[in-house]
Short mmCIF file of C-alpha atoms in Angstrom, two decimals:
data_model
loop_
_atom_site.label_atom_id
_atom_site.label_comp_id
_atom_site.label_asym_id
_atom_site.label_seq_id
_atom_site.Cartn_x
_atom_site.Cartn_y
_atom_site.Cartn_z
CA UNK A 1495 -22.23 -1.90 25.03
CA UNK A 1496 -24.54 -0.03 27.35
CA UNK A 1497 -27.74 -1.36 25.72
CA UNK A 1498 -30.17 -3.97 26.99
CA UNK A 1499 -31.84 -4.38 23.59
CA UNK A 1500 -30.80 -7.59 21.77
CA UNK A 1501 -29.16 -6.60 18.50
CA UNK A 1502 -31.53 -8.80 16.51
CA UNK A 1503 -34.53 -6.89 17.92
CA UNK A 1504 -33.07 -3.43 17.43
CA UNK A 1505 -34.25 -1.07 14.70
CA UNK A 1506 -32.11 -0.65 11.59
CA UNK A 1507 -30.57 2.68 12.74
CA UNK A 1508 -29.87 1.17 16.17
CA UNK A 1509 -28.22 -1.88 14.60
CA UNK A 1510 -26.01 0.41 12.56
CA UNK A 1511 -24.94 2.33 15.65
CA UNK A 1512 -24.25 -0.90 17.58
CA UNK A 1513 -22.20 -2.24 14.69
CA UNK A 1514 -20.00 0.86 14.63
CA UNK A 1515 -19.52 0.68 18.40
CA UNK A 1516 -18.47 -2.97 18.22
CA UNK A 1517 -16.01 -2.26 15.43
CA UNK A 1518 -14.47 0.73 17.18
CA UNK A 1519 -13.97 -1.05 20.52
CA UNK A 1520 -13.11 -4.58 19.45
CA UNK A 1521 -11.96 -4.78 15.86
CA UNK A 1522 -10.19 -1.52 14.93
CA UNK A 1523 -7.55 -1.63 17.71
CA UNK A 1524 -6.33 -4.99 16.38
CA UNK A 1525 -5.96 -3.79 12.79
CA UNK A 1526 -2.88 -2.31 11.20
CA UNK A 1527 -2.97 1.28 9.95
CA UNK A 1528 -3.02 0.05 6.37
CA UNK A 1529 -5.97 -2.23 7.05
CA UNK A 1530 -7.92 0.57 8.70
CA UNK A 1531 -7.43 2.74 5.61
CA UNK A 1532 -8.81 -0.05 3.42
CA UNK A 1533 -11.76 -0.54 5.78
CA UNK A 1534 -12.60 3.18 6.00
CA UNK A 1535 -14.82 3.33 2.87
CA UNK A 1536 -16.90 0.47 4.24
CA UNK A 1537 -17.31 2.26 7.57
CA UNK A 1538 -18.34 5.41 5.74
CA UNK A 1539 -21.04 3.52 3.88
CA UNK A 1540 -22.31 2.07 7.17
CA UNK A 1541 -23.24 5.60 8.24
CA UNK A 1542 -26.22 5.27 5.90
CA UNK A 1543 -27.72 2.76 8.38
CA UNK A 1544 -28.23 5.58 10.86
CA UNK A 1545 -29.21 8.30 8.38
CA UNK A 1546 -32.57 8.48 6.61
CA UNK A 1547 -32.58 9.12 2.87
CA UNK A 1548 -34.79 12.18 3.42
CA UNK A 1549 -35.11 14.15 6.65
CA UNK A 1550 -38.65 15.20 5.73
CA UNK A 1551 -41.30 12.79 7.03
CA UNK A 1552 -44.47 13.45 5.04
CA UNK A 1553 -46.58 11.01 7.01
CA UNK A 1554 -45.87 12.73 10.33
CA UNK A 1555 -45.42 16.16 8.71
CA UNK A 1556 -42.12 16.51 10.55
CA UNK A 1557 -38.75 17.83 9.50
CA UNK A 1558 -36.10 16.56 11.92
CA UNK A 1559 -32.55 17.90 11.55
CA UNK A 1560 -29.91 16.56 13.96
CA UNK A 1561 -32.57 15.52 16.42
CA UNK A 1562 -34.42 18.82 16.36
CA UNK A 1563 -37.95 19.20 15.06
CA UNK A 1564 -37.84 22.17 12.67
CA UNK A 1565 -41.12 24.08 12.28
CA UNK A 1566 -42.07 24.64 8.62
CA UNK A 1567 -45.01 26.15 6.77
CA UNK A 1568 -47.71 24.19 4.97
CA UNK A 1569 -46.14 25.35 1.70
CA UNK A 1570 -42.98 23.41 2.59
CA UNK A 1571 -44.83 20.10 2.15
CA UNK A 1572 -46.32 21.26 -1.13
CA UNK A 1573 -43.31 22.85 -2.81
CA UNK A 1574 -40.17 21.42 -1.12
CA UNK A 1575 -40.97 18.08 0.52
CA UNK A 1576 -43.69 17.14 -1.93
CA UNK A 1577 -44.45 13.48 -2.49
CA UNK A 1578 -42.22 13.06 -5.53
CA UNK A 1579 -39.25 14.87 -3.97
CA UNK A 1580 -39.37 12.66 -0.89
CA UNK A 1581 -39.65 9.51 -3.02
CA UNK A 1582 -36.62 10.68 -5.06
CA UNK A 1583 -34.40 10.99 -1.98
CA UNK A 1584 -32.25 8.04 -3.01
CA UNK A 1585 -31.50 9.74 -6.34
CA UNK A 1586 -29.84 12.67 -4.55
CA UNK A 1587 -28.02 10.70 -1.83
CA UNK A 1588 -24.55 11.15 -3.37
CA UNK A 1589 -25.12 14.81 -4.20
CA UNK A 1590 -26.90 16.30 -1.19
CA UNK A 1591 -26.31 15.54 2.48
CA UNK A 1592 -29.17 16.02 4.95
CA UNK A 1593 -31.61 15.97 2.05
CA UNK A 1594 -35.03 17.50 2.78
CA UNK A 1595 -36.54 17.96 -0.69
CA UNK A 1596 -36.22 20.04 -3.83
CA UNK A 1597 -37.02 23.56 -5.00
CA UNK A 1598 -38.63 24.18 -8.36
CA UNK A 1599 -36.39 26.63 -10.18
CA UNK A 1600 -37.81 28.21 -13.36
CA UNK A 1601 -36.15 27.33 -16.65
CA UNK A 1602 -36.62 29.25 -19.88
CA UNK A 1603 -35.12 28.88 -23.33
CA UNK A 1604 -33.33 31.14 -25.77
CA UNK A 1605 -32.63 30.60 -29.41
CA UNK A 1606 -32.24 29.37 -31.92
CA UNK A 1607 -28.58 30.28 -31.43
CA UNK A 1608 -26.32 29.39 -34.35
CA UNK A 1609 -22.86 28.26 -33.27
CA UNK A 1610 -20.02 27.71 -35.74
CA UNK A 1611 -17.62 25.76 -33.56
CA UNK A 1612 -15.48 22.68 -33.88
CA UNK A 1613 -17.77 20.70 -31.54
CA UNK A 1614 -20.96 22.77 -31.54
CA UNK A 1615 -21.82 23.41 -35.17
CA UNK A 1616 -25.55 24.01 -35.67
CA UNK A 1617 -28.47 25.91 -34.22
CA UNK A 1618 -29.42 25.31 -30.58
CA UNK A 1619 -32.36 26.05 -28.34
CA UNK A 1620 -30.60 26.65 -25.02
CA UNK A 1621 -32.09 26.10 -21.54
CA UNK A 1622 -31.33 28.77 -18.94
CA UNK A 1623 -32.50 28.80 -15.32
CA UNK A 1624 -33.23 32.16 -13.73
CA UNK A 1625 -35.86 34.10 -11.83
CA UNK A 1626 -34.55 37.50 -12.99
CA UNK A 1627 -37.20 39.09 -15.14
CA UNK A 1628 -36.14 40.39 -18.59
CA UNK A 1629 -32.89 38.38 -18.56
CA UNK A 1630 -33.93 35.68 -21.03
CA UNK A 1631 -35.67 38.19 -23.26
CA UNK A 1632 -32.37 40.04 -23.50
CA UNK A 1633 -30.34 36.90 -24.21
CA UNK A 1634 -32.91 35.83 -26.80
CA UNK A 1635 -32.48 39.14 -28.60
CA UNK A 1636 -28.72 38.72 -28.61
CA UNK A 1637 -29.07 35.16 -29.95
CA UNK A 1638 -31.38 36.43 -32.69
CA UNK A 1639 -28.80 39.03 -33.76
CA UNK A 1640 -26.00 36.45 -33.78
CA UNK A 1641 -27.99 33.92 -35.81
CA UNK A 1642 -29.08 36.61 -38.28
CA UNK A 1643 -25.42 37.55 -38.68
CA UNK A 1644 -24.47 34.00 -39.66
CA UNK A 1645 -23.63 32.58 -36.24
CA UNK A 1646 -20.93 32.87 -33.59
CA UNK A 1647 -17.55 31.29 -34.31
CA UNK A 1648 -16.06 29.50 -31.29
CA UNK A 1649 -12.72 27.85 -30.65
CA UNK A 1650 -11.38 26.02 -27.60
CA UNK A 1651 -7.77 26.97 -26.83
CA UNK A 1652 -7.10 24.62 -23.92
CA UNK A 1653 -8.93 22.31 -21.53
CA UNK A 1654 -7.26 21.99 -18.14
CA UNK A 1655 -8.62 21.71 -14.59
CA UNK A 1656 -6.11 22.79 -11.94
CA UNK A 1657 -5.26 22.39 -8.26
CA UNK A 1658 -2.33 24.16 -6.56
CA UNK A 1659 -0.77 22.41 -3.53
CA UNK A 1660 1.55 24.56 -1.41
CA UNK A 1661 4.90 23.59 0.13
CA UNK A 1662 6.09 25.73 3.04
CA UNK A 1663 9.73 25.98 4.14
CA UNK A 1664 11.61 27.65 6.98
CA UNK A 1665 13.08 30.40 4.80
CA UNK A 1666 13.25 31.65 1.23
CA UNK A 1667 16.59 29.90 0.54
CA UNK A 1668 15.16 26.45 1.33
CA UNK A 1669 12.04 27.27 -0.63
CA UNK A 1670 14.09 28.35 -3.64
CA UNK A 1671 16.08 25.10 -3.59
CA UNK A 1672 12.82 23.19 -3.80
CA UNK A 1673 11.50 25.60 -6.45
CA UNK A 1674 14.52 24.90 -8.67
CA UNK A 1675 14.26 21.14 -8.14
CA UNK A 1676 10.54 21.16 -8.96
CA UNK A 1677 11.31 23.07 -12.17
CA UNK A 1678 13.73 20.42 -13.46
CA UNK A 1679 12.60 18.42 -16.48
CA UNK A 1680 13.38 15.12 -14.77
CA UNK A 1681 11.27 16.02 -11.74
CA UNK A 1682 8.29 17.10 -13.80
CA UNK A 1683 8.52 14.05 -16.05
CA UNK A 1684 8.56 11.76 -13.00
CA UNK A 1685 5.55 13.51 -11.45
CA UNK A 1686 3.58 13.26 -14.68
CA UNK A 1687 4.49 9.57 -14.97
CA UNK A 1688 3.23 8.99 -11.40
CA UNK A 1689 -0.06 10.69 -12.13
CA UNK A 1690 -0.47 8.88 -15.43
CA UNK A 1691 0.06 5.46 -13.81
CA UNK A 1692 -2.28 6.04 -10.85
CA UNK A 1693 -5.19 8.00 -12.33
CA UNK A 1694 -7.22 6.70 -15.22
CA UNK A 1695 -7.75 8.59 -18.48
CA UNK A 1696 -4.77 10.91 -18.00
CA UNK A 1697 -2.04 11.49 -20.55
CA UNK A 1698 1.41 12.82 -19.71
CA UNK A 1699 1.48 15.18 -22.67
CA UNK A 1700 -1.76 16.85 -21.52
CA UNK A 1701 -0.77 17.14 -17.85
CA UNK A 1702 0.61 20.55 -16.88
CA UNK A 1703 2.81 21.62 -13.97
CA UNK A 1704 3.52 25.26 -13.18
CA UNK A 1705 5.75 26.26 -10.27
CA UNK A 1706 5.52 29.59 -8.42
CA UNK A 1707 7.44 30.86 -5.39
CA UNK A 1708 6.03 33.48 -3.02
CA UNK A 1709 8.41 34.20 -0.09
CA UNK A 1710 9.01 30.86 1.70
CA UNK A 1711 6.11 29.15 -0.01
CA UNK A 1712 6.19 27.20 -3.28
CA UNK A 1713 2.91 26.65 -5.11
CA UNK A 1714 2.76 23.96 -7.79
CA UNK A 1715 -0.26 24.20 -10.07
CA UNK A 1716 -1.22 20.75 -11.33
CA UNK A 1717 -3.33 20.80 -14.47
CA UNK A 1718 -5.05 17.80 -16.04
CA UNK A 1719 -7.33 17.20 -18.99
CA UNK A 1720 -10.54 16.06 -17.34
CA UNK A 1721 -12.25 15.33 -20.67
CA UNK A 1722 -16.06 15.38 -20.30
CA UNK A 1723 -16.01 15.77 -16.50
CA UNK A 1724 -15.43 19.05 -14.69
CA UNK A 1725 -12.45 17.40 -13.01
CA UNK A 1726 -12.33 19.11 -9.60
CA UNK A 1727 -12.23 15.79 -7.75
CA UNK A 1728 -9.80 14.11 -10.12
CA UNK A 1729 -7.34 17.01 -10.04
CA UNK A 1730 -7.50 16.96 -6.24
CA UNK A 1731 -6.41 13.30 -6.35
CA UNK A 1732 -3.64 14.34 -8.75
CA UNK A 1733 -2.50 17.08 -6.38
CA UNK A 1734 -2.41 14.63 -3.48
CA UNK A 1735 -0.33 12.14 -5.48
CA UNK A 1736 2.06 14.90 -6.51
CA UNK A 1737 2.52 15.93 -2.86
CA UNK A 1738 3.33 12.35 -1.86
CA UNK A 1739 5.86 12.06 -4.68
CA UNK A 1740 7.57 15.29 -3.63
CA UNK A 1741 7.78 14.26 0.00
CA UNK A 1742 9.21 10.84 -0.88
CA UNK A 1743 11.70 11.99 -3.49
CA UNK A 1744 12.92 15.44 -2.44
CA UNK A 1745 16.20 14.88 -0.59
CA UNK A 1746 15.67 17.68 1.90
CA UNK A 1747 12.94 18.17 4.47
CA UNK A 1748 9.58 19.69 3.54
CA UNK A 1749 8.28 21.15 6.83
CA UNK A 1750 4.67 21.69 5.71
CA UNK A 1751 2.50 20.99 2.70
CA UNK A 1752 -1.21 21.35 1.98
CA UNK A 1753 -3.45 20.32 -0.89
CA UNK A 1754 -4.39 23.97 -1.52
CA UNK A 1755 -2.66 27.18 -0.56
CA UNK A 1756 -4.99 29.66 -2.27
CA UNK A 1757 -3.09 29.94 -5.56
CA UNK A 1758 -5.76 27.98 -7.38
CA UNK A 1759 -8.32 30.71 -6.57
CA UNK A 1760 -11.13 28.17 -6.68
CA UNK A 1761 -14.61 29.67 -7.03
CA UNK A 1762 -13.45 33.25 -6.69
CA UNK A 1763 -12.50 35.72 -9.39
CA UNK A 1764 -8.78 36.20 -10.02
CA UNK A 1765 -6.37 37.57 -12.58
CA UNK A 1766 -4.96 34.02 -12.68
CA UNK A 1767 -8.16 32.87 -14.37
CA UNK A 1768 -7.98 35.64 -16.94
CA UNK A 1769 -4.35 35.00 -17.83
CA UNK A 1770 -3.69 31.27 -17.34
CA UNK A 1771 -7.17 29.80 -17.60
CA UNK A 1772 -8.98 26.98 -15.84
CA UNK A 1773 -11.34 24.42 -17.29
CA UNK A 1774 -12.17 25.31 -20.89
CA UNK A 1775 -10.41 28.36 -22.32
CA UNK A 1776 -12.36 29.70 -25.29
CA UNK A 1777 -12.64 32.55 -27.72
CA UNK A 1778 -15.74 33.49 -29.69
CA UNK A 1779 -16.57 36.18 -32.23
CA UNK A 1780 -19.27 37.29 -34.64
CA UNK A 1781 -19.84 39.98 -37.24
CA UNK A 1782 -23.26 41.64 -36.98
CA UNK A 1783 -24.21 43.43 -40.23
CA UNK A 1784 -25.27 47.05 -39.86
CA UNK A 1785 -28.82 46.22 -40.99
CA UNK A 1786 -29.19 43.49 -38.34
CA UNK A 1787 -27.73 45.74 -35.70
CA UNK A 1788 -30.31 48.41 -36.48
CA UNK A 1789 -33.32 46.09 -36.83
CA UNK A 1790 -32.65 43.72 -33.90
CA UNK A 1791 -30.48 45.69 -31.46
CA UNK A 1792 -32.05 49.07 -32.32
CA UNK A 1793 -28.76 50.90 -32.59
CA UNK A 1794 -25.84 51.29 -35.01
CA UNK A 1795 -22.48 49.48 -34.96
CA UNK A 1796 -20.67 52.78 -34.46
CA UNK A 1797 -22.71 53.85 -31.44
CA UNK A 1798 -22.66 50.35 -29.91
CA UNK A 1799 -18.89 49.83 -30.08
CA UNK A 1800 -18.31 53.38 -28.85
CA UNK A 1801 -20.44 52.75 -25.76
CA UNK A 1802 -18.86 49.34 -25.10
CA UNK A 1803 -15.34 50.73 -25.19
CA UNK A 1804 -16.31 53.49 -22.77
CA UNK A 1805 -17.79 50.86 -20.43
CA UNK A 1806 -14.62 48.76 -20.57
CA UNK A 1807 -12.36 51.73 -19.91
CA UNK A 1808 -14.42 52.58 -16.82
CA UNK A 1809 -14.15 48.99 -15.65
CA UNK A 1810 -10.37 49.15 -16.01
CA UNK A 1811 -10.29 52.43 -14.09
CA UNK A 1812 -12.08 50.91 -11.09
CA UNK A 1813 -9.79 47.88 -11.10
CA UNK A 1814 -12.29 45.35 -12.46
CA UNK A 1815 -10.95 41.93 -13.39
CA UNK A 1816 -13.82 40.95 -15.65
CA UNK A 1817 -14.07 43.36 -18.59
CA UNK A 1818 -17.63 42.42 -19.54
CA UNK A 1819 -21.13 43.81 -19.17
CA UNK A 1820 -22.82 41.07 -17.14
CA UNK A 1821 -21.45 37.72 -18.32
CA UNK A 1822 -22.05 36.20 -14.86
CA UNK A 1823 -25.81 36.38 -15.43
CA UNK A 1824 -25.76 34.10 -18.45
CA UNK A 1825 -23.12 31.74 -17.09
CA UNK A 1826 -25.02 31.16 -13.84
CA UNK A 1827 -28.31 30.54 -15.66
CA UNK A 1828 -26.61 28.14 -18.09
CA UNK A 1829 -24.71 26.30 -15.35
CA UNK A 1830 -27.82 25.77 -13.23
CA UNK A 1831 -29.96 24.53 -16.12
CA UNK A 1832 -27.35 22.04 -17.32
CA UNK A 1833 -26.44 20.61 -13.91
CA UNK A 1834 -23.09 22.32 -13.60
CA UNK A 1835 -21.79 24.08 -10.49
CA UNK A 1836 -23.12 27.67 -10.35
CA UNK A 1837 -20.44 28.57 -7.78
CA UNK A 1838 -17.92 28.31 -10.62
CA UNK A 1839 -19.49 31.46 -12.09
CA UNK A 1840 -17.17 33.37 -9.75
CA UNK A 1841 -14.06 32.27 -11.65
CA UNK A 1842 -15.73 31.83 -15.05
CA UNK A 1843 -16.69 35.51 -15.22
CA UNK A 1844 -13.00 36.44 -15.57
CA UNK A 1845 -13.58 37.34 -19.21
CA UNK A 1846 -13.01 40.11 -21.76
CA UNK A 1847 -15.58 41.43 -24.23
CA UNK A 1848 -14.46 43.52 -27.21
CA UNK A 1849 -16.48 45.43 -29.82
CA UNK A 1850 -15.03 47.05 -32.94
CA UNK A 1851 -15.94 48.13 -36.47
CA UNK A 1852 -15.19 46.20 -39.66
CA UNK A 1853 -15.62 47.09 -43.32
CA UNK A 1854 -18.57 45.34 -44.94
CA UNK A 1855 -17.73 43.30 -48.04
CA UNK A 1856 -17.65 45.67 -50.99
CA UNK A 1857 -19.30 48.49 -49.06
CA UNK A 1858 -18.45 51.91 -47.75
CA UNK A 1859 -15.52 52.31 -45.35
CA UNK A 1860 -16.87 55.32 -43.45
CA UNK A 1861 -17.34 54.91 -39.69
CA UNK A 1862 -21.09 55.16 -39.88
CA UNK A 1863 -21.53 52.45 -42.54
CA UNK A 1864 -19.41 49.70 -41.02
CA UNK A 1865 -20.55 46.41 -39.47
CA UNK A 1866 -20.07 45.42 -35.84
CA UNK A 1867 -17.34 43.00 -34.77
CA UNK A 1868 -17.98 41.47 -31.33
CA UNK A 1869 -15.79 38.98 -29.47
CA UNK A 1870 -15.43 37.46 -26.03
CA UNK A 1871 -12.53 35.64 -24.38
CA UNK A 1872 -13.57 33.19 -21.67
CA UNK A 1873 -10.55 31.51 -20.13
CA UNK A 1874 -12.22 29.69 -17.23
CA UNK A 1875 -15.44 28.02 -18.36
CA UNK A 1876 -16.08 25.02 -16.09
CA UNK A 1877 -18.69 22.73 -17.60
CA UNK A 1878 -19.17 18.98 -17.76
CA UNK A 1879 -21.46 16.50 -19.47
CA UNK A 1880 -20.75 13.67 -17.01
CA UNK A 1881 -20.32 13.43 -13.25
CA UNK A 1882 -21.58 15.52 -10.36
CA UNK A 1883 -24.97 17.12 -10.78
CA UNK A 1884 -25.02 16.58 -14.54
CA UNK A 1885 -26.37 13.04 -14.00
CA UNK A 1886 -29.39 14.12 -11.96
CA UNK A 1887 -32.63 13.51 -13.92
CA UNK A 1888 -33.89 17.10 -14.18
CA UNK A 1889 -30.58 18.42 -15.51
CA UNK A 1890 -30.22 15.57 -18.00
CA UNK A 1891 -33.72 16.35 -19.22
CA UNK A 1892 -32.90 20.04 -19.64
CA UNK A 1893 -29.72 19.25 -21.58
CA UNK A 1894 -31.74 17.04 -23.90
CA UNK A 1895 -33.13 20.26 -25.40
CA UNK A 1896 -29.70 20.76 -26.97
CA UNK A 1897 -28.86 17.08 -27.59
CA UNK A 1898 -25.25 17.69 -26.59
CA UNK A 1899 -22.75 14.84 -26.45
CA UNK A 1900 -19.62 16.34 -24.88
CA UNK A 1901 -18.28 18.97 -22.51
CA UNK A 1902 -16.53 20.63 -25.46
CA UNK A 1903 -19.87 21.11 -27.20
CA UNK A 1904 -21.38 22.54 -24.01
CA UNK A 1905 -18.47 24.95 -23.61
CA UNK A 1906 -18.81 26.31 -27.15
CA UNK A 1907 -22.55 26.81 -26.70
CA UNK A 1908 -21.83 28.55 -23.40
CA UNK A 1909 -19.50 31.00 -25.17
CA UNK A 1910 -22.24 31.80 -27.68
CA UNK A 1911 -24.71 32.39 -24.88
CA UNK A 1912 -22.31 34.72 -23.10
CA UNK A 1913 -21.76 36.83 -26.23
CA UNK A 1914 -25.53 36.97 -26.83
CA UNK A 1915 -26.01 38.60 -23.45
CA UNK A 1916 -23.19 41.07 -23.99
CA UNK A 1917 -24.61 42.28 -27.29
CA UNK A 1918 -28.12 42.84 -25.97
CA UNK A 1919 -27.05 44.39 -22.66
CA UNK A 1920 -24.80 46.99 -24.27
CA UNK A 1921 -27.49 47.74 -26.86
CA UNK A 1922 -30.15 48.32 -24.21
CA UNK A 1923 -27.81 50.56 -22.25
CA UNK A 1924 -26.76 52.57 -25.30
CA UNK A 1925 -30.34 53.11 -26.49
CA UNK A 1926 -31.67 53.97 -23.03
CA UNK A 1927 -34.22 51.13 -23.05
CA UNK A 1928 -32.71 49.17 -20.14
CA UNK A 1929 -34.90 50.58 -17.34
CA UNK A 1930 -38.16 50.50 -19.31
CA UNK A 1931 -37.54 46.95 -20.50
CA UNK A 1932 -37.03 45.69 -16.95
CA UNK A 1933 -40.06 47.50 -15.64
CA UNK A 1934 -42.39 46.40 -18.44
CA UNK A 1935 -41.32 42.75 -18.30
CA UNK A 1936 -41.45 42.43 -14.53
CA UNK A 1937 -44.78 44.24 -14.06
CA UNK A 1938 -47.15 42.48 -16.42
CA UNK A 1939 -50.05 42.52 -14.05
#
């Protein structure tokens, strides 16, 4: 095989490379296609023979990426490829390719935040990861107002992770024939049965199929209940199985099909997320008494809801999809701290905040004496308590601050966090304290 080194004397990476060469030239040509598919996972694992767990070599003070020695500063070995990070390389093997070390991202806490949900139903101290000065102070103030008002009520409407394979035909007539067939009850029942039999922990009654036609393309949105996992991988498997079923059972030809045609709008903001939802779809609301509004938020319910409605109308005028103040800030900080995917903030921010006035119990009904009603609709919260980055030690440790047991509990806490930020942001804008607060908290000497 072009090497004069006996395989028994070769280094471990060299033995791995020789093994792959032998398999590719001698064994694979004699195998059937089915056998090769079954062998593929084993071959993939063998790649680890030729790949170090960590590309950072602390002993030699070298970072080698794809054969190139990358110059780094002395701080790199202290803050990125420190001794513990290099030792922990095996921990991150399934999460991070070409691992070189870790970065230390600051985590703060807000709370206590009282949540009155079906799964989250107590006070929580919530971890949030950010390096934006004044952000956690603002969210803490919002949490204080919510807790003083009796807590935020949360409800989960649906829980459904989606993937949208696309089927492409020669013309709109052929596409419409397929569209009608895919809409039939028998077809959808058969697809759900296929998914239920081949993917664990799925139920037919909680699997959703939605069919859309755009010109000669048909998009079928497959939705599954991923339970405590985020479900992006599992729903991709479901989409692939659905495609295979369609190709095998549709009586006409399907010229092209792909696992994703853009209709899913993964990790980018879309009206689809606002209307149809993805992941956890939630609603949350709270009533902040006038006295709490004045003492904690430093404004009145009347002035606060007036400013918030003006802000939302401006957002609608400029074509904004997310009718919120800055919900992405809180979602990203919460996702990072809990080991969830911060890229999902793009779709999760498709939300709507609403402020209004309500009559206090037994009190005056004039505009200036009413309490504040605040709500938020979050139709695409993507959080998990198992799988992916949630199982990495640092994120598990951060979540232990809340002692959460399920993704549903995490989602309801997340909704409370989001509304906390909305309350405080609008209050700081309305009172004119926004600029001073940021300056004072980010310039402390």
